[in-house]
Coordinates of C-alpha atoms in Angstrom, one line a residue:
M1 CA 155.1 84.4 139.1
R2 CA 156.7 83.4 135.9
I3 CA 154.6 81.1 133.7
L4 CA 156.8 78.1 132.7
P5 CA 156.6 76.5 129.2
A6 CA 154.9 73.1 129.1
G7 CA 156.7 70.0 128.0
S8 CA 160.4 69.3 127.9
M9 CA 161.6 71.6 125.1
S10 CA 164.0 74.4 125.8
D11 CA 162.6 78.0 126.2
A12 CA 164.0 79.0 122.8
D13 CA 162.5 76.0 121.0
R14 CA 159.2 76.4 122.7
I15 CA 158.9 80.1 121.6
E16 CA 159.4 79.1 118.0
A17 CA 157.3 75.9 117.9
P18 CA 153.5 76.0 117.6
I19 CA 151.6 75.7 120.9
R20 CA 149.9 72.3 120.7
V21 CA 146.3 72.4 122.0
G22 CA 144.1 69.6 123.3
L23 CA 140.3 70.3 123.4
V24 CA 138.0 68.7 126.0
G25 CA 134.5 68.5 124.6
F26 CA 133.0 68.8 121.1
G27 CA 129.5 70.1 121.8
L28 CA 128.4 73.6 120.8
A29 CA 131.2 75.4 122.5
G30 CA 134.0 73.1 121.5
R31 CA 132.8 72.5 117.9
C32 CA 131.5 76.0 116.9
F33 CA 133.7 78.4 119.0
H34 CA 136.9 77.0 120.4
A35 CA 138.0 74.7 117.5
P36 CA 137.5 77.3 114.7
L37 CA 139.1 80.1 116.8
I38 CA 142.2 78.0 117.7
A39 CA 142.6 77.0 114.0
A40 CA 142.5 80.6 113.0
V41 CA 145.1 81.9 115.3
E42 CA 148.7 81.8 114.2
G43 CA 151.0 79.8 116.5
L44 CA 148.2 77.5 117.8
V45 CA 147.5 74.1 116.4
L46 CA 144.6 71.8 117.6
V47 CA 146.2 68.4 117.9
A48 CA 143.7 66.4 120.1
V49 CA 140.1 66.3 121.1
V50 CA 138.4 64.4 123.9
S51 CA 135.0 63.3 122.4
S52 CA 132.9 60.3 121.5
Q53 CA 132.1 62.0 118.2
T54 CA 135.0 60.5 116.3
D55 CA 133.5 61.2 112.8
A56 CA 132.5 64.7 113.6
V57 CA 135.9 65.6 114.9
A58 CA 137.6 64.0 111.9
Q59 CA 135.5 66.0 109.5
A60 CA 135.9 69.4 111.4
C61 CA 139.4 69.0 112.6
P62 CA 141.4 66.8 110.2
G63 CA 144.6 65.5 111.7
A64 CA 143.5 65.9 115.3
A65 CA 143.7 62.8 117.5
V66 CA 140.5 61.7 119.2
Y67 CA 140.8 60.5 122.8
P68 CA 138.0 58.7 124.6
T69 CA 138.9 60.2 128.0
V70 CA 140.5 63.2 129.5
A71 CA 143.1 61.1 131.3
A72 CA 144.2 59.5 128.0
M73 CA 144.7 63.0 126.4
L74 CA 146.6 64.3 129.5
D75 CA 149.1 61.4 129.1
D76 CA 150.2 63.0 125.8
A77 CA 153.3 64.9 126.9
T78 CA 153.4 66.9 123.6
I79 CA 150.2 68.9 124.5
D80 CA 151.0 72.3 125.9
L81 CA 147.5 73.8 126.4
V82 CA 144.2 72.2 127.4
V83 CA 141.0 73.9 126.6
I84 CA 138.0 72.8 128.6
A85 CA 134.6 73.0 126.9
A86 CA 132.9 70.3 129.0
P87 CA 129.7 70.8 131.1
D88 CA 130.0 73.4 133.9
A89 CA 130.1 70.9 136.7
Q90 CA 133.2 69.2 135.2
H91 CA 135.3 72.4 134.8
A92 CA 137.1 72.3 138.2
S93 CA 138.0 68.6 138.2
I94 CA 139.3 68.6 134.6
A95 CA 141.2 71.9 135.1
R96 CA 142.9 70.4 138.2
A97 CA 143.9 67.3 136.4
A98 CA 145.3 69.3 133.5
L99 CA 147.3 71.5 135.8
L100 CA 148.7 68.5 137.7
A101 CA 149.7 67.1 134.3
G102 CA 151.8 70.2 133.6
K103 CA 149.4 71.8 131.0
H104 CA 148.4 75.4 130.6
V105 CA 144.6 75.7 130.8
V106 CA 141.7 77.6 129.3
V107 CA 138.3 77.0 130.8
D108 CA 135.1 78.0 129.1
K109 CA 132.8 80.2 131.1
P110 CA 131.6 79.9 133.8
F111 CA 135.0 79.3 135.4
V112 CA 133.7 77.1 138.2
T113 CA 130.3 76.5 139.9
D114 CA 131.8 77.0 143.4
P115 CA 134.2 79.9 143.9
A116 CA 136.2 77.9 146.4
D117 CA 137.2 75.6 143.5
G118 CA 138.3 78.6 141.5
A119 CA 140.6 79.8 144.3
A120 CA 142.1 76.3 144.6
L121 CA 142.8 76.2 140.9
I122 CA 144.5 79.6 140.9
A123 CA 146.7 78.5 143.8
L124 CA 147.6 75.3 141.9
A125 CA 148.4 77.1 138.7
R126 CA 150.6 79.5 140.6
E127 CA 152.4 76.6 142.3
R128 CA 152.9 74.8 139.0
G129 CA 153.9 77.9 137.0
R130 CA 151.1 77.3 134.5
M131 CA 148.8 79.8 132.7
L132 CA 145.2 79.6 133.7
S133 CA 142.6 81.7 131.9
V134 CA 138.8 81.7 131.3
F135 CA 137.1 82.2 128.0
H136 CA 135.6 85.7 128.5
N137 CA 135.6 86.2 124.8
R138 CA 132.9 88.8 124.9
R139 CA 135.5 91.4 125.7
W140 CA 136.2 91.1 122.0
D141 CA 132.6 91.8 120.9
G142 CA 132.2 94.8 118.6
D143 CA 129.5 96.4 120.6
F144 CA 131.5 96.1 123.8
L145 CA 134.5 97.6 122.1
T146 CA 132.4 100.5 120.9
V147 CA 131.0 101.2 124.3
R148 CA 134.5 101.1 125.8
R149 CA 135.7 103.6 123.2
L150 CA 132.9 106.0 124.0
L151 CA 133.6 105.8 127.7
D152 CA 137.4 106.1 127.3
T153 CA 136.9 109.3 125.1
G154 CA 134.5 110.8 127.7
T155 CA 131.8 111.2 125.0
L156 CA 129.0 110.3 127.5
G157 CA 130.4 112.4 130.4
E158 CA 129.9 111.1 133.9
M159 CA 128.0 107.9 133.8
A160 CA 124.8 107.7 135.7
L161 CA 123.0 104.5 134.5
A162 CA 124.3 101.7 132.3
E163 CA 122.1 98.7 131.3
L164 CA 123.6 95.5 129.8
R165 CA 120.9 93.1 128.6
W166 CA 120.9 89.9 126.7
D167 CA 117.4 88.7 125.9
R168 CA 116.0 85.5 124.2
F169 CA 112.7 84.3 123.2
R170 CA 112.7 80.6 124.0
P171 CA 109.3 79.5 125.3
T172 CA 110.1 75.8 125.1
I173 CA 112.9 74.3 127.2
K174 CA 115.8 73.5 124.9
Q175 CA 117.1 70.0 125.2
G176 CA 120.7 69.7 126.4
W177 CA 122.5 70.0 129.6
R178 CA 122.6 73.8 129.6
E179 CA 118.9 74.1 130.2
T180 CA 118.0 70.8 131.7
A181 CA 121.0 70.2 134.0
G182 CA 122.8 73.6 134.0
A183 CA 122.9 76.2 136.7
G184 CA 120.5 78.7 135.1
L185 CA 120.9 81.9 133.1
L186 CA 122.9 83.6 135.9
N187 CA 125.7 81.1 135.4
D188 CA 125.2 80.8 131.6
L189 CA 125.1 84.4 130.4
G190 CA 125.8 86.2 133.7
P191 CA 129.6 85.7 133.5
H192 CA 129.7 87.5 130.2
L193 CA 127.5 90.4 131.3
I194 CA 129.1 90.9 134.7
D195 CA 132.6 90.6 133.3
Q196 CA 131.8 93.3 130.8
A197 CA 130.3 95.5 133.5
V198 CA 133.4 95.1 135.7
Q199 CA 135.7 95.8 132.8
L200 CA 133.9 99.0 132.1
F201 CA 133.3 100.2 135.6
G202 CA 135.4 98.2 138.1
M203 CA 134.1 96.2 141.0
P204 CA 130.9 97.5 142.5
D205 CA 130.3 98.5 146.1
A206 CA 127.2 96.3 146.5
V207 CA 124.8 94.1 144.5
S208 CA 121.2 93.1 144.5
G209 CA 119.6 90.3 142.5
D210 CA 116.2 89.2 141.3
L211 CA 115.9 85.7 139.9
A212 CA 112.7 83.9 138.7
V213 CA 111.6 80.7 136.9
Q214 CA 109.1 82.0 134.3
R215 CA 108.7 79.0 131.9
D216 CA 106.8 75.9 132.8
G217 CA 109.1 73.1 133.5
A218 CA 112.3 75.2 133.6
P219 CA 114.6 73.6 136.3
T220 CA 116.5 76.8 137.0
E221 CA 116.1 80.5 136.7
D222 CA 115.4 81.8 133.3
Y223 CA 115.0 85.5 134.3
V224 CA 117.8 87.5 135.9
E225 CA 118.0 91.2 136.9
A226 CA 121.0 92.3 138.9
T227 CA 121.9 95.8 140.0
L228 CA 125.5 96.7 140.6
Y229 CA 125.9 99.8 142.9
Y230 CA 128.7 102.3 142.4
A231 CA 128.0 105.2 144.8
A232 CA 125.2 107.1 142.9
R233 CA 125.8 105.2 139.6
R234 CA 123.7 102.1 138.8
V235 CA 124.7 99.3 136.4
I236 CA 122.0 96.8 135.6
V237 CA 122.7 93.4 134.0
S238 CA 119.8 91.4 132.9
T239 CA 118.9 88.3 130.8
A240 CA 115.5 86.7 130.2
S241 CA 114.1 83.9 128.1
L242 CA 110.6 85.2 127.3
V243 CA 111.4 88.5 125.4
A244 CA 110.3 88.4 121.8
A245 CA 111.1 92.0 121.2
P246 CA 114.6 92.3 122.8
R247 CA 115.5 95.3 124.8
P248 CA 118.8 97.2 124.0
R249 CA 121.9 95.2 124.4
F250 CA 123.6 98.3 125.7
A251 CA 122.0 101.5 127.0
L252 CA 124.3 104.0 128.7
H253 CA 123.2 107.3 130.1
G254 CA 125.5 110.1 131.3
T255 CA 125.9 113.8 131.8
G256 CA 127.1 114.1 128.2
G257 CA 124.4 112.0 126.5
S258 CA 123.1 108.5 125.9
F259 CA 124.2 105.6 123.7
V260 CA 121.7 102.9 122.9
K261 CA 122.6 99.7 120.9
Y262 CA 120.4 96.9 119.8
G263 CA 121.3 93.5 118.5
I264 CA 123.9 90.8 119.4
D265 CA 127.5 90.8 118.2
P266 CA 127.4 88.8 114.9
Q267 CA 130.4 86.5 115.5
E268 CA 128.4 83.8 117.3
A269 CA 125.9 83.5 114.4
V270 CA 128.7 83.2 111.9
L271 CA 130.4 80.4 113.8
R272 CA 127.2 78.5 114.6
G273 CA 126.4 78.6 110.9
G274 CA 129.7 76.9 110.0
G275 CA 131.6 80.1 109.0
S276 CA 135.2 80.8 109.9
P277 CA 136.9 83.7 111.7
L278 CA 139.0 84.0 108.5
D279 CA 135.9 84.8 106.4
A280 CA 135.8 88.3 104.8
G281 CA 133.6 90.6 107.0
Y282 CA 133.8 88.4 110.1
G283 CA 133.0 90.5 113.2
V284 CA 131.7 93.4 111.1
D285 CA 128.3 94.8 112.4
A286 CA 125.5 95.5 109.9
E287 CA 125.0 99.2 109.4
A288 CA 121.3 98.7 110.4
D289 CA 122.5 97.5 113.8
Y290 CA 124.7 100.5 114.6
G291 CA 124.0 102.2 118.0
T292 CA 122.6 105.7 118.4
L293 CA 124.4 108.4 120.3
T294 CA 122.2 111.2 121.6
L295 CA 124.1 114.2 122.9
A296 CA 123.1 116.6 125.7
D297 CA 121.9 119.1 123.1
G298 CA 119.5 116.6 121.7
T299 CA 121.3 115.9 118.4
A300 CA 121.5 112.2 117.5
R301 CA 123.7 110.2 115.2
R302 CA 124.5 106.6 114.4
V303 CA 127.9 105.3 115.6
P304 CA 129.6 102.7 113.5
S305 CA 130.5 99.6 115.6
E306 CA 134.0 98.6 116.2
R307 CA 135.0 95.3 114.5
G308 CA 134.7 92.4 116.9
D309 CA 137.2 89.5 116.8
W310 CA 137.2 86.7 119.3
R311 CA 140.6 85.6 117.9
G312 CA 142.0 88.3 120.1
Y313 CA 141.4 86.1 123.1
Y314 CA 143.4 83.2 121.8
A315 CA 146.1 85.4 120.3
D316 CA 146.5 86.9 123.8
V317 CA 146.6 83.4 125.4
A318 CA 149.3 82.3 122.9
D319 CA 151.3 85.4 123.6
A320 CA 151.1 84.9 127.4
I321 CA 152.3 81.3 127.1
R322 CA 155.3 82.3 124.9
R323 CA 156.3 85.3 127.0
G324 CA 155.6 83.7 130.4
T325 CA 153.3 86.5 131.4
A326 CA 149.7 86.7 132.6
P327 CA 147.0 86.8 130.0
N328 CA 144.6 89.7 129.7
V329 CA 141.8 87.5 131.0
T330 CA 143.2 86.2 134.3
A331 CA 141.7 83.5 136.4
D332 CA 141.6 86.0 139.3
Q333 CA 139.3 88.2 137.3
A334 CA 137.1 85.3 136.4
L335 CA 136.9 84.3 140.0
A336 CA 135.8 87.8 141.0
V337 CA 133.0 87.5 138.5
M338 CA 131.9 84.2 140.0
E339 CA 132.0 85.6 143.5
L340 CA 129.7 88.4 142.3
I341 CA 127.4 85.9 140.8
A342 CA 127.3 84.0 144.1
L343 CA 126.5 87.3 145.9
V344 CA 123.7 88.1 143.4
R345 CA 122.2 84.7 144.0
R346 CA 122.4 85.1 147.8
S347 CA 120.8 88.6 147.5
A348 CA 117.9 87.1 145.5
V349 CA 117.3 84.5 148.2
E350 CA 117.6 87.0 151.1
G351 CA 115.7 89.8 149.3
R352 CA 118.3 92.5 150.2
R353 CA 121.2 94.5 148.9
L354 CA 124.6 93.0 149.8
A355 CA 127.9 94.7 150.1
V356 CA 130.8 93.4 148.0
P357 CA 133.7 92.4 150.2
L358 CA 137.1 94.0 149.3
R359 CA 139.4 91.5 147.5
A360 CA 143.0 91.5 146.4
E361 CA 143.8 90.1 143.0
G362 CA 146.5 87.5 143.1

């Protein structure tokens, strides 16, 4: 399938002109992540935001039009790409409306809450010749890129056990839809963790899940432990809300040695704090947070982290739209992640390991 340019301009004009972006939602994700990243990528220009926060948008995104509703923004024929940073339950309906309006679409994670909706959106995007991608920006984390390099170079040998963990210490329920009306940690952080695992090791043969509600008053699970089975290899993804001393973010163990890395990629903290992806040192890990490589002979050394840069996600999206090709993060890949999440949830309910059905990517 060839992805068609949005709007009415010729192919040649569209390639030269900036890609005009409309953003739906100006909460944490829209304000701190999507808007700054879009502004920092050459060839993208944020021209519109759907939000009730008119003053906040004007201050953070000078020159961007503010629309009160999604429908009003979709009527703007000059917008090429719609980025959806609305609550999870709204992703499918807004993405459908944007595709029907002839826009390319980026959806914040999780792609959808029901995998059936994801399959329908993929079919619609294919029918309309529009690009559809999901914001799996954690593929551009420095720690993930470091792990990928170690695996690609064979430094760790044959992998036996990999653990990808993301811990928080949040004893009090945080106000806001993510914790009070969201779908739990499995849908919040699970897409990042499982996408990273699949990128490193491929689709598993089977999964098992353990979910729990550990905090008083938590409406959904705040503890997740899922095991992905690859023949004799085990990959564990886990996230919890009551861990004051976080476990390693990555711990990989193979026939050639082990790599253990603590700490979270620094980009989120910079952007939450009002920094820019254009700041000097953006995405550079502190030396104190470098991971440790222990080889089979017992020798150990610190491994400098690769530089992370979430701008890579949007640069790739822009390139895909201009070239009429698929992005690196496809909706099919994101759907596979959501299907695995649904299987993990079912496994937790049934208390047994479940085989992963074979699937063909579209």
